[in-house]
Coordinates of C-alpha atoms in Angstrom, one line a residue:
Chain A
M2 CA -57.0 24.3 12.0
S3 CA -56.9 21.9 9.0
I4 CA -55.6 18.3 9.5
F5 CA -52.5 19.5 7.5
D6 CA -51.5 21.8 10.3
K7 CA -51.3 18.9 12.7
K8 CA -47.9 17.3 13.4
M9 CA -47.3 13.8 12.1
M10 CA -47.5 12.2 15.5
E11 CA -50.8 14.0 16.2
L12 CA -52.3 12.5 13.1
H13 CA -50.8 9.1 13.9
N14 CA -52.5 9.2 17.3
A15 CA -55.8 10.4 15.9
I16 CA -55.8 7.5 13.4
S17 CA -54.9 4.9 16.0
Q18 CA -57.7 6.2 18.3
K19 CA -60.1 6.0 15.3
E20 CA -60.9 9.8 15.5
L21 CA -59.7 10.1 11.9
S22 CA -59.6 7.6 9.1
V23 CA -56.9 7.4 6.4
T24 CA -59.6 7.7 3.8
E25 CA -60.6 11.1 5.4
L26 CA -57.0 12.2 5.3
V27 CA -56.5 11.2 1.7
E28 CA -59.8 12.8 0.7
A29 CA -58.8 16.0 2.5
S30 CA -55.7 16.0 0.3
F31 CA -57.6 15.6 -2.9
E32 CA -60.1 18.2 -1.8
R33 CA -57.4 20.7 -1.1
I34 CA -55.8 19.9 -4.5
G35 CA -59.1 20.5 -6.1
K36 CA -59.4 23.9 -4.5
T37 CA -55.8 25.1 -5.0
E38 CA -54.2 23.3 -7.9
K39 CA -55.4 25.8 -10.5
S40 CA -53.4 28.5 -8.9
V41 CA -50.4 26.4 -7.8
Q42 CA -50.0 23.7 -10.5
A43 CA -47.7 21.6 -8.3
F44 CA -48.6 18.2 -9.7
L45 CA -47.8 16.5 -13.1
T46 CA -49.7 13.3 -12.2
L47 CA -52.2 12.4 -9.5
D48 CA -52.7 8.8 -8.5
E49 CA -56.2 9.1 -7.0
E50 CA -57.2 5.5 -7.6
G51 CA -53.9 4.1 -6.1
A52 CA -54.1 6.4 -3.1
R53 CA -57.8 5.6 -2.4
N54 CA -57.2 1.9 -2.6
K55 CA -54.2 2.1 -0.3
A56 CA -56.2 4.2 2.2
K57 CA -59.0 1.7 2.3
K58 CA -56.5 -1.1 2.9
L59 CA -54.9 0.9 5.8
D60 CA -58.3 1.6 7.3
E61 CA -59.0 -2.1 7.3
Q62 CA -55.7 -2.7 9.1
V63 CA -56.7 -0.1 11.8
A64 CA -60.1 -1.8 12.2
K65 CA -58.2 -5.1 12.8
G66 CA -56.0 -3.4 15.4
E67 CA -52.8 -4.1 13.4
E68 CA -49.6 -2.2 14.1
M69 CA -49.1 1.1 12.3
G70 CA -46.0 2.1 10.3
L71 CA -44.2 5.3 11.1
L72 CA -45.8 7.3 8.3
F73 CA -49.1 5.5 8.4
G74 CA -51.6 6.9 6.0
L75 CA -49.8 10.2 5.4
P76 CA -50.4 11.7 1.9
A77 CA -47.1 12.2 0.2
A78 CA -46.1 14.2 -2.9
I79 CA -43.2 12.7 -4.8
K80 CA -40.9 14.7 -7.2
D81 CA -41.3 13.4 -10.7
N82 CA -37.7 12.2 -11.0
I83 CA -38.2 9.5 -8.4
V84 CA -39.4 6.4 -10.3
T85 CA -42.7 4.9 -9.1
D86 CA -43.9 1.5 -10.3
R87 CA -46.7 1.9 -12.9
V88 CA -47.1 5.6 -12.1
R89 CA -45.9 7.9 -14.9
T90 CA -42.5 9.4 -14.2
T91 CA -41.3 12.1 -16.5
A92 CA -38.5 14.0 -14.6
G93 CA -40.2 17.1 -16.0
S94 CA -39.1 16.2 -19.6
K95 CA -41.0 15.6 -22.7
I96 CA -38.6 12.9 -23.6
L97 CA -40.1 10.8 -20.8
S98 CA -43.7 12.0 -21.3
N99 CA -44.9 8.4 -21.9
Y100 CA -42.7 6.6 -19.4
D101 CA -44.4 4.3 -16.9
P102 CA -41.7 2.6 -14.7
I103 CA -41.7 -1.1 -14.1
Y104 CA -40.1 -0.8 -10.7
N105 CA -40.0 1.5 -7.6
A106 CA -37.1 3.7 -6.4
S107 CA -35.7 2.3 -3.1
V108 CA -37.1 5.4 -1.3
M109 CA -40.6 4.5 -2.5
D110 CA -40.2 1.0 -1.1
R111 CA -39.2 2.5 2.2
L112 CA -42.1 4.9 2.2
G113 CA -44.3 2.0 1.4
A114 CA -43.0 -0.1 4.2
A115 CA -43.7 2.9 6.6
E116 CA -47.2 3.0 5.1
A117 CA -47.2 6.5 3.6
I118 CA -49.5 7.1 0.7
M119 CA -48.3 8.6 -2.5
I120 CA -51.0 10.9 -3.9
G121 CA -49.1 12.2 -7.0
K122 CA -45.9 13.3 -8.8
T123 CA -44.8 16.8 -8.6
N124 CA -43.6 19.3 -11.2
M125 CA -39.9 20.1 -11.5
D126 CA -37.3 21.7 -13.7
E127 CA -36.5 19.2 -16.5
F128 CA -34.1 16.6 -15.1
G129 CA -33.5 18.9 -12.1
M130 CA -31.9 21.6 -14.1
G131 CA -33.1 24.9 -12.9
S132 CA -33.8 27.1 -9.8
S133 CA -37.4 28.2 -10.5
T134 CA -39.4 25.3 -12.0
E135 CA -39.9 27.4 -15.1
N136 CA -37.8 24.9 -17.0
S137 CA -40.3 22.1 -16.7
G138 CA -41.3 20.6 -20.1
F139 CA -44.9 20.7 -19.1
Q140 CA -46.1 23.6 -16.9
K141 CA -45.0 26.3 -14.6
T142 CA -45.6 26.0 -10.8
F143 CA -46.6 29.1 -8.9
N144 CA -45.4 30.1 -5.4
P145 CA -48.4 29.6 -3.0
W146 CA -47.5 32.8 -1.2
N147 CA -47.9 34.9 -4.4
P148 CA -48.5 33.5 -7.9
E149 CA -46.4 36.2 -9.5
Y150 CA -43.3 34.5 -7.9
V151 CA -41.5 31.3 -8.7
P152 CA -41.6 28.5 -6.1
G153 CA -37.9 27.9 -6.6
G154 CA -36.4 24.8 -8.2
S155 CA -35.9 22.2 -9.1
S156 CA -38.2 20.6 -6.5
G157 CA -40.6 23.5 -6.8
G158 CA -43.7 21.3 -7.2
S159 CA -42.8 19.4 -4.1
A160 CA -42.2 22.5 -2.0
A161 CA -45.3 24.2 -3.3
A162 CA -47.5 21.2 -2.7
V163 CA -46.4 21.1 1.0
A164 CA -46.7 24.9 1.4
A165 CA -50.2 24.8 -0.1
G166 CA -51.4 22.0 2.2
Q167 CA -52.0 19.7 -0.8
A168 CA -49.8 16.9 0.6
Y169 CA -48.7 16.2 4.1
F170 CA -45.1 15.9 3.2
A171 CA -43.0 15.6 0.0
L172 CA -39.8 14.1 -1.3
G173 CA -37.5 16.2 -3.4
S174 CA -34.0 15.8 -4.8
D175 CA -31.1 18.2 -4.3
T176 CA -28.1 18.4 -6.6
G177 CA -27.0 22.0 -6.2
G178 CA -29.7 23.2 -3.8
S179 CA -32.9 21.8 -5.3
I180 CA -34.5 20.8 -2.0
R181 CA -33.3 23.7 0.2
Q182 CA -33.9 26.7 -2.2
P183 CA -37.5 25.9 -3.0
A184 CA -38.2 25.1 0.6
A185 CA -36.9 28.5 1.5
F186 CA -38.9 30.2 -1.3
C187 CA -42.1 28.5 -0.2
G188 CA -41.6 28.8 3.6
V189 CA -41.3 25.1 4.4
V190 CA -38.6 22.9 5.8
G191 CA -36.2 21.1 3.4
L192 CA -33.4 18.8 4.2
K193 CA -30.5 17.7 1.9
P194 CA -28.9 14.7 3.6
T195 CA -25.3 13.7 3.4
Y196 CA -24.4 12.3 0.0
G197 CA -24.9 8.6 0.2
L198 CA -27.2 8.5 3.3
V199 CA -30.3 8.0 1.2
S200 CA -30.3 5.5 -1.7
R201 CA -30.3 7.0 -5.2
F202 CA -31.6 3.8 -6.8
G203 CA -34.5 4.8 -8.9
L204 CA -33.7 8.5 -8.9
V205 CA -33.4 9.8 -12.5
S206 CA -29.8 10.8 -12.6
Y207 CA -28.6 14.3 -13.2
A208 CA -25.2 14.7 -11.7
S209 CA -24.4 11.4 -10.0
S210 CA -21.7 12.6 -7.6
L211 CA -24.0 15.3 -6.2
D212 CA -27.6 14.0 -6.4
T213 CA -29.4 13.3 -3.1
I214 CA -33.0 12.7 -2.1
G215 CA -34.6 14.3 1.0
P216 CA -37.8 15.4 2.7
I217 CA -39.8 18.6 2.5
T218 CA -42.1 19.1 5.4
K219 CA -43.8 21.8 7.4
N220 CA -41.8 21.3 10.6
V221 CA -38.5 19.9 11.7
E222 CA -39.9 17.0 13.7
D223 CA -41.7 15.7 10.6
A224 CA -38.5 16.0 8.6
A225 CA -36.8 13.8 11.2
Y226 CA -39.5 11.2 10.9
V227 CA -39.3 11.1 7.1
L228 CA -35.5 11.0 7.1
S229 CA -35.6 8.1 9.6
T230 CA -37.7 6.3 7.1
I231 CA -35.7 6.8 4.0
A232 CA -32.1 6.7 5.3
A233 CA -30.7 3.3 4.9
H234 CA -27.9 1.4 3.2
D235 CA -29.0 0.0 -0.2
P236 CA -27.2 -2.8 -2.0
Y237 CA -28.8 -1.5 -5.2
D238 CA -26.8 1.7 -5.0
S239 CA -23.0 1.3 -5.0
T240 CA -22.6 4.8 -3.6
S241 CA -24.9 4.2 -0.7
A242 CA -23.0 4.6 2.6
E243 CA -22.8 1.7 5.1
V244 CA -23.4 3.8 8.2
E245 CA -25.7 3.2 11.1
V246 CA -28.8 5.4 10.9
P247 CA -29.5 7.0 14.3
D248 CA -32.9 7.9 15.7
Y249 CA -33.2 11.4 14.4
V250 CA -36.4 12.2 16.4
S251 CA -34.7 11.5 19.7
A252 CA -32.0 14.1 18.8
L253 CA -34.6 16.9 19.0
T254 CA -33.9 17.9 22.5
G255 CA -34.5 21.7 22.1
D256 CA -31.1 22.4 23.6
V257 CA -28.3 24.3 21.9
K258 CA -26.4 25.5 25.0
G259 CA -22.7 25.6 24.4
L260 CA -23.2 24.7 20.7
R261 CA -20.5 26.2 18.5
V262 CA -21.9 28.1 15.5
G263 CA -19.8 29.5 12.6
I264 CA -21.3 32.2 10.4
P265 CA -19.3 32.5 7.2
K266 CA -18.8 36.1 6.2
E267 CA -19.0 35.2 2.5
L268 CA -22.6 34.0 3.0
I269 CA -23.8 37.2 4.7
G270 CA -21.8 39.7 2.8
E271 CA -22.0 41.3 -0.6
G272 CA -24.7 40.0 -3.0
I273 CA -27.0 38.9 -0.2
D274 CA -30.3 40.8 -0.1
A275 CA -30.6 43.2 2.9
D276 CA -34.0 41.8 4.0
V277 CA -32.6 38.2 3.8
K278 CA -29.5 39.2 5.8
A279 CA -31.5 40.9 8.5
K280 CA -33.8 37.9 9.0
V281 CA -30.9 35.5 9.1
L282 CA -29.0 37.6 11.7
E283 CA -32.2 37.8 13.8
A284 CA -32.4 34.0 13.7
I285 CA -28.8 33.8 14.8
K286 CA -29.6 36.1 17.8
V287 CA -32.3 33.7 18.8
L288 CA -29.8 30.8 18.9
E289 CA -27.4 33.0 20.8
G290 CA -30.1 33.8 23.3
M291 CA -30.5 30.0 23.9
G292 CA -26.8 29.7 24.8
A293 CA -25.2 28.9 21.4
I294 CA -21.7 30.4 20.9
V295 CA -21.6 32.3 17.6
E296 CA -18.5 33.4 15.8
E297 CA -17.9 34.9 12.3
V298 CA -15.8 32.5 10.2
S299 CA -14.7 32.3 6.6
L300 CA -15.2 29.8 3.7
P301 CA -12.6 31.4 1.5
H302 CA -13.4 29.5 -1.7
T303 CA -17.1 30.3 -1.8
E304 CA -16.8 32.5 -4.8
Y305 CA -15.4 29.6 -6.8
A306 CA -18.3 27.2 -5.9
V307 CA -20.7 28.3 -8.6
P308 CA -18.3 28.0 -11.6
T309 CA -17.1 24.7 -10.1
Y310 CA -20.6 23.3 -9.9
Y311 CA -21.5 24.4 -13.4
I312 CA -18.6 22.5 -14.8
L313 CA -19.0 19.3 -12.8
A314 CA -22.8 19.0 -12.9
P315 CA -23.3 19.5 -16.7
S316 CA -20.3 17.1 -17.3
E317 CA -21.9 14.4 -15.3
A318 CA -25.3 15.2 -16.9
S319 CA -24.0 15.0 -20.4
S320 CA -22.9 11.4 -19.7
N321 CA -26.1 10.5 -17.7
L322 CA -28.4 11.9 -20.4
A323 CA -26.7 9.9 -23.2
R324 CA -29.1 7.1 -22.2
Y325 CA -32.0 9.0 -23.7
D326 CA -31.8 7.6 -27.3
G327 CA -35.3 6.6 -28.0
V328 CA -34.5 2.9 -28.1
R329 CA -35.6 1.3 -24.8
Y330 CA -38.0 3.9 -23.3
G331 CA -39.2 7.4 -23.8
V332 CA -40.4 9.2 -26.8
R333 CA -38.8 8.5 -30.2
S334 CA -38.9 10.8 -33.2
D335 CA -40.4 9.1 -36.2
N336 CA -39.6 9.4 -39.8
T337 CA -35.9 8.8 -39.5
T338 CA -34.3 6.3 -41.7
N339 CA -31.0 5.8 -40.0
L340 CA -30.0 5.2 -36.4
I341 CA -27.8 8.2 -35.7
E342 CA -30.4 10.5 -37.1
M343 CA -33.0 8.8 -34.9
Y344 CA -30.9 9.5 -31.8
K345 CA -30.3 13.1 -32.9
E346 CA -33.9 13.9 -33.7
T347 CA -35.2 12.1 -30.6
R348 CA -32.9 14.1 -28.4
S349 CA -33.3 17.4 -30.2
H350 CA -37.1 17.3 -29.8
G351 CA -37.3 15.5 -26.5
F352 CA -34.9 17.7 -24.5
G353 CA -35.7 21.3 -23.5
I354 CA -33.5 24.3 -24.1
E355 CA -31.7 24.4 -20.7
V356 CA -31.1 20.6 -20.7
K357 CA -29.5 20.9 -24.2
H358 CA -27.5 23.8 -23.0
R359 CA -26.0 21.8 -20.2
I360 CA -25.4 18.7 -22.3
M361 CA -23.4 21.0 -24.7
L362 CA -21.4 22.5 -21.8
G363 CA -20.7 19.1 -20.3
T364 CA -19.8 17.5 -23.6
Y365 CA -17.4 20.4 -24.3
A366 CA -15.9 20.3 -20.8
L367 CA -15.2 16.6 -21.1
S368 CA -14.0 16.6 -24.7
S369 CA -10.4 15.8 -25.6
G370 CA -8.1 18.8 -24.9
Y371 CA -10.4 20.5 -22.5
Y372 CA -10.8 17.8 -19.8
D373 CA -7.9 19.1 -17.8
A374 CA -8.7 22.7 -18.1
Y375 CA -12.3 22.3 -17.0
Y376 CA -13.4 19.0 -15.4
K377 CA -10.2 18.1 -13.6
K378 CA -9.6 21.7 -12.6
A379 CA -13.1 21.9 -11.1
Q380 CA -12.6 18.6 -9.2
K381 CA -9.5 20.1 -7.7
V382 CA -11.3 23.3 -6.6
R383 CA -14.0 21.0 -5.2
T384 CA -11.3 19.6 -2.9
L385 CA -10.5 23.2 -1.7
I386 CA -14.1 23.9 -1.0
K387 CA -14.5 20.6 0.9
N388 CA -11.3 21.4 2.9
D389 CA -12.8 24.8 3.9
F390 CA -15.7 23.0 5.5
D391 CA -13.5 20.3 7.1
Q392 CA -11.4 23.0 8.7
L393 CA -14.4 24.8 10.1
F394 CA -16.0 21.6 11.4
A395 CA -12.9 20.9 13.4
K396 CA -14.0 23.9 15.6
Y397 CA -17.7 24.3 15.0
D398 CA -20.7 22.1 15.4
V399 CA -22.8 23.8 12.7
I400 CA -22.4 26.5 10.1
I401 CA -25.3 28.9 9.5
G402 CA -26.2 31.3 6.8
P403 CA -29.1 32.1 4.4
T404 CA -30.4 29.4 2.1
A405 CA -30.6 31.7 -0.9
P406 CA -29.2 35.3 -1.5
T407 CA -32.8 36.6 -2.2
T408 CA -36.3 35.6 -1.6
A409 CA -38.3 34.1 -4.5
F410 CA -38.0 36.1 -7.7
K411 CA -40.7 36.9 -10.1
I412 CA -41.7 34.5 -12.9
G413 CA -39.8 35.3 -16.0
E414 CA -37.3 37.5 -14.2
K415 CA -34.3 35.4 -14.7
T416 CA -35.1 33.1 -17.6
T417 CA -33.3 35.0 -20.3
D418 CA -29.8 34.7 -19.0
P419 CA -28.8 31.3 -17.5
L420 CA -25.9 32.9 -15.6
T421 CA -28.1 35.1 -13.4
M422 CA -30.1 32.1 -12.6
Y423 CA -27.0 30.1 -11.7
L424 CA -25.8 32.8 -9.3
N425 CA -29.0 32.3 -7.2
D426 CA -27.5 29.0 -6.1
I427 CA -24.4 30.6 -4.4
C428 CA -25.5 29.7 -0.8
T429 CA -26.5 26.1 -1.5
I430 CA -23.8 24.9 -4.0
P431 CA -20.8 24.8 -1.6
V432 CA -22.7 22.4 0.6
S433 CA -23.5 20.2 -2.4
L434 CA -19.9 20.1 -3.5
A435 CA -18.7 19.1 -0.1
G436 CA -21.4 16.5 0.2
I437 CA -22.4 17.6 3.7
P438 CA -26.0 17.7 5.1
A439 CA -27.9 21.0 5.4
I440 CA -31.5 22.0 6.3
S441 CA -33.5 25.1 5.4
V442 CA -36.0 26.3 7.9
P443 CA -38.3 29.3 7.6
C444 CA -37.0 32.4 9.5
G445 CA -39.5 35.1 8.6
F446 CA -40.6 37.2 5.7
A447 CA -39.0 39.9 3.6
G448 CA -40.6 43.3 2.8
N449 CA -42.1 41.8 -0.4
G450 CA -44.1 39.3 1.8
M451 CA -42.0 36.3 0.6
P452 CA -40.5 33.7 3.0
V453 CA -36.8 33.7 4.0
G454 CA -34.9 30.5 4.6
L455 CA -32.2 29.9 7.2
Q456 CA -29.6 27.2 6.2
I457 CA -28.0 25.1 8.9
M458 CA -25.1 23.0 7.7
G459 CA -23.4 20.1 9.5
K460 CA -20.7 17.5 9.3
H461 CA -20.9 14.4 7.1
F462 CA -23.6 12.1 8.5
D463 CA -24.3 14.5 11.4
E464 CA -28.0 15.1 10.4
S465 CA -28.9 14.7 14.1
T466 CA -27.1 18.0 15.0
I467 CA -28.6 20.1 12.2
L468 CA -32.0 18.7 13.0
R469 CA -31.5 19.5 16.7
V470 CA -30.5 23.1 16.0
A471 CA -33.3 23.6 13.5
H472 CA -35.8 22.2 15.9
A473 CA -34.6 24.3 18.8
Y474 CA -34.8 27.4 16.7
E475 CA -38.3 26.4 15.5
Q476 CA -39.5 26.0 19.1
Q477 CA -38.6 29.7 19.8
T478 CA -40.4 31.1 16.8
E479 CA -43.7 31.1 15.0
H480 CA -42.5 31.4 11.4
H481 CA -43.1 27.8 10.5
K482 CA -46.8 28.1 11.5
A483 CA -47.6 30.8 8.9
R484 CA -49.6 29.6 6.0
P485 CA -50.3 31.2 2.6
S486 CA -53.9 32.3 2.0
L487 CA -55.0 30.4 -1.1
Chain B
M30 CA -9.1 29.3 -22.0
S31 CA -10.3 30.1 -25.5
E32 CA -13.3 31.6 -27.2
I33 CA -15.7 29.0 -28.7
S34 CA -16.7 29.4 -32.3
R35 CA -19.9 28.5 -34.0
E36 CA -18.2 25.6 -35.8
Q37 CA -17.0 24.2 -32.4
V38 CA -20.5 24.5 -31.0
E39 CA -21.8 22.5 -34.0
H40 CA -19.0 19.9 -33.5
V41 CA -20.0 19.6 -29.8
A42 CA -23.6 19.2 -30.8
K43 CA -22.6 16.4 -33.1
L44 CA -20.7 14.6 -30.3
A45 CA -23.7 15.1 -28.0
R46 CA -26.0 13.6 -30.7
L47 CA -28.0 16.8 -31.0
N48 CA -29.3 18.6 -34.1
L49 CA -29.3 22.4 -33.5
T50 CA -31.6 24.8 -35.3
E51 CA -30.1 28.0 -36.6
D52 CA -31.5 29.9 -33.6
E53 CA -30.1 27.4 -31.2
A54 CA -26.7 27.4 -32.8
V55 CA -26.5 31.2 -32.4
K56 CA -27.9 31.2 -28.9
Y57 CA -25.7 28.4 -27.6
T58 CA -22.6 30.0 -29.1
S59 CA -23.2 33.2 -27.2
Q60 CA -24.4 31.6 -24.0
M61 CA -21.5 29.1 -23.9
N62 CA -19.0 31.9 -24.4
S63 CA -20.3 33.8 -21.5
I64 CA -20.3 30.8 -19.3
L65 CA -16.9 29.6 -20.4
N66 CA -15.7 33.1 -19.6
F67 CA -17.2 32.7 -16.1
F68 CA -15.4 29.4 -15.7
E69 CA -12.1 31.2 -16.2
K70 CA -12.5 32.5 -12.6
L71 CA -11.1 29.1 -11.5
D72 CA -7.7 30.0 -13.2
E73 CA -7.1 32.4 -10.3
L74 CA -6.4 29.4 -8.1
D75 CA -3.2 27.5 -8.1
T76 CA -4.3 23.8 -7.9
D77 CA -1.0 22.2 -8.9
N78 CA -0.6 20.3 -5.7
V79 CA -4.3 19.7 -5.0
Q80 CA -5.8 16.2 -5.4
P81 CA -9.1 16.1 -7.4
T82 CA -12.2 15.1 -5.5
S83 CA -14.5 13.0 -7.8
H84 CA -16.4 11.7 -4.8
V85 CA -16.8 13.2 -1.3
L86 CA -16.9 9.8 0.5
D87 CA -14.6 6.9 0.2
V88 CA -15.9 4.7 -2.6
Y89 CA -15.0 1.1 -3.4
N90 CA -16.2 -1.5 -5.8
V91 CA -19.3 -3.2 -4.7
M92 CA -19.5 -6.9 -5.7
R93 CA -22.3 -9.4 -5.2
E94 CA -22.1 -13.1 -5.3
D95 CA -22.1 -14.5 -8.8
E96 CA -25.3 -16.5 -8.5
E97 CA -27.9 -17.5 -11.0
R98 CA -31.2 -15.6 -10.5
P99 CA -34.3 -14.8 -12.5
S100 CA -34.0 -11.8 -14.8
I101 CA -36.6 -9.2 -15.7
D102 CA -39.5 -10.5 -17.7
R103 CA -39.1 -9.8 -21.4
E104 CA -42.5 -8.4 -21.9
V105 CA -42.1 -6.1 -19.0
A106 CA -38.7 -5.0 -20.2
L107 CA -40.2 -4.0 -23.6
R108 CA -43.3 -2.3 -22.1
N109 CA -41.8 1.2 -22.5
A110 CA -40.0 0.6 -25.8
P111 CA -41.1 2.9 -28.6
D112 CA -40.9 0.0 -31.1
H113 CA -40.2 -3.7 -30.7
E114 CA -40.5 -6.9 -32.7
E115 CA -40.2 -10.5 -31.8
G116 CA -39.1 -9.7 -28.3
Q117 CA -36.4 -7.3 -29.3
F118 CA -36.0 -3.5 -29.4
K119 CA -36.4 -2.3 -33.0
V120 CA -34.4 0.5 -34.5
P121 CA -33.9 1.9 -38.0
A122 CA -31.3 0.2 -40.1
V123 CA -27.8 0.7 -38.8
M124 CA -26.2 -0.1 -42.2
E125 CA -27.4 0.9 -45.7

């Protein structure tokens, strides 16, 4: 059993009892990266020097008998749209290929305070736009379970790094499903918190009303520890919620007796792969066996979620991405003699094809004469989708379904037509539009050998309950212990 | 909702400060049409009496005290700039 198969608390204890040093832990990470990175390609940047220095410092603290932070010494992989002081941050885009931030995202400060160690920055679809990590401006990442398949996106690098045992845990970001879907495709745990629970300060913006940061881990308990660390009100983020953050770990009781579970027929009906459906229904039987009360329910506006999302997100993106003009940071196109041409050339060469596509869509949807027909209409449908959830949560504690309609698809399979790729987000997007929390946990393998994800959705700020259900399920099954052979 | 023409696509690109190549102009015209067509699904819903949701949580203006405090160091602020001169960001001439 490798040290990456141990639980966070087991490592914590081993370090405090001096059976394991932080340096050994960090070296194990780099050794594993050395062995597997050629076939996975999860990282865009490694910070070996920074990680080794930090490990040394933490080992000195242990020698002195100082108190240990919650994530003491744990090697973390960070999605490359989370800014890291002096460590290159590209958001997967060539336009930021030379960008070395001068500050840390708030989540990085919080990981630092908990004494986790960042080992590197992970590959992603450019600016978070994609469901396969094939839209990165730099490289493709491969699914650790089978290199012919995508790892999912856009946090594909983060999910693959955890699945491959390269990092102990990872941070990803989720706008329309970008933590949960790659977690499902790579057979790991991914949690999208309630919008506003985790600060977005220092997250490279895609769609500001939807973007969230969350953990990717190998088990639910670890997800609870990481969430406990990063969830906090932040005065630097005006959309950060002022709520009390509970102790998520103490919520993991293993008990779901009497819990009311709704299964939306729209999420297990047409368009959902038969193998995925079978595994999800098996998982629901497990919860029923533990005393949960399961009923079929309806989210009637589910079919409108994907078009709604693909109006709202590109609109917000077109506005957020206006800041990439080649003036203050990023790559600038040379040989232009006037300012407007410089903007245009910089943006035309710096952005990739999908990013430009979404900027175009968003600019069109927000333009005079079309705003009401697209953007405002989509915001109204968003209300209907949110109301669907509110009504169900009046009666049910959690809502459960698959994380994605299929398992991981093959590399290149969906890149020609954006629309087919967009439809892969059908199970995750409604949650994003409603701003509620959801967790994806492994629930077995399909006939093609690829992992299936179970999605557990909860009320706003009720992360404790989805973690409790996910943990209880995990205790009854062995799926989360399976590892890809690399 | 209407069909988007090649001219409109070029106009949108101009608004978005993008130069499209010939290939991109053709490709985006066709892709945008299929996606705008897909957006028409929302017309099935009567939303006349529905309030739009721009934000899922209650948001309010966040103010801080108006106090003097140190700003970011000029050299640090310019560190990532593609071009700068005498402590300022440098760009091509704005006027002829």
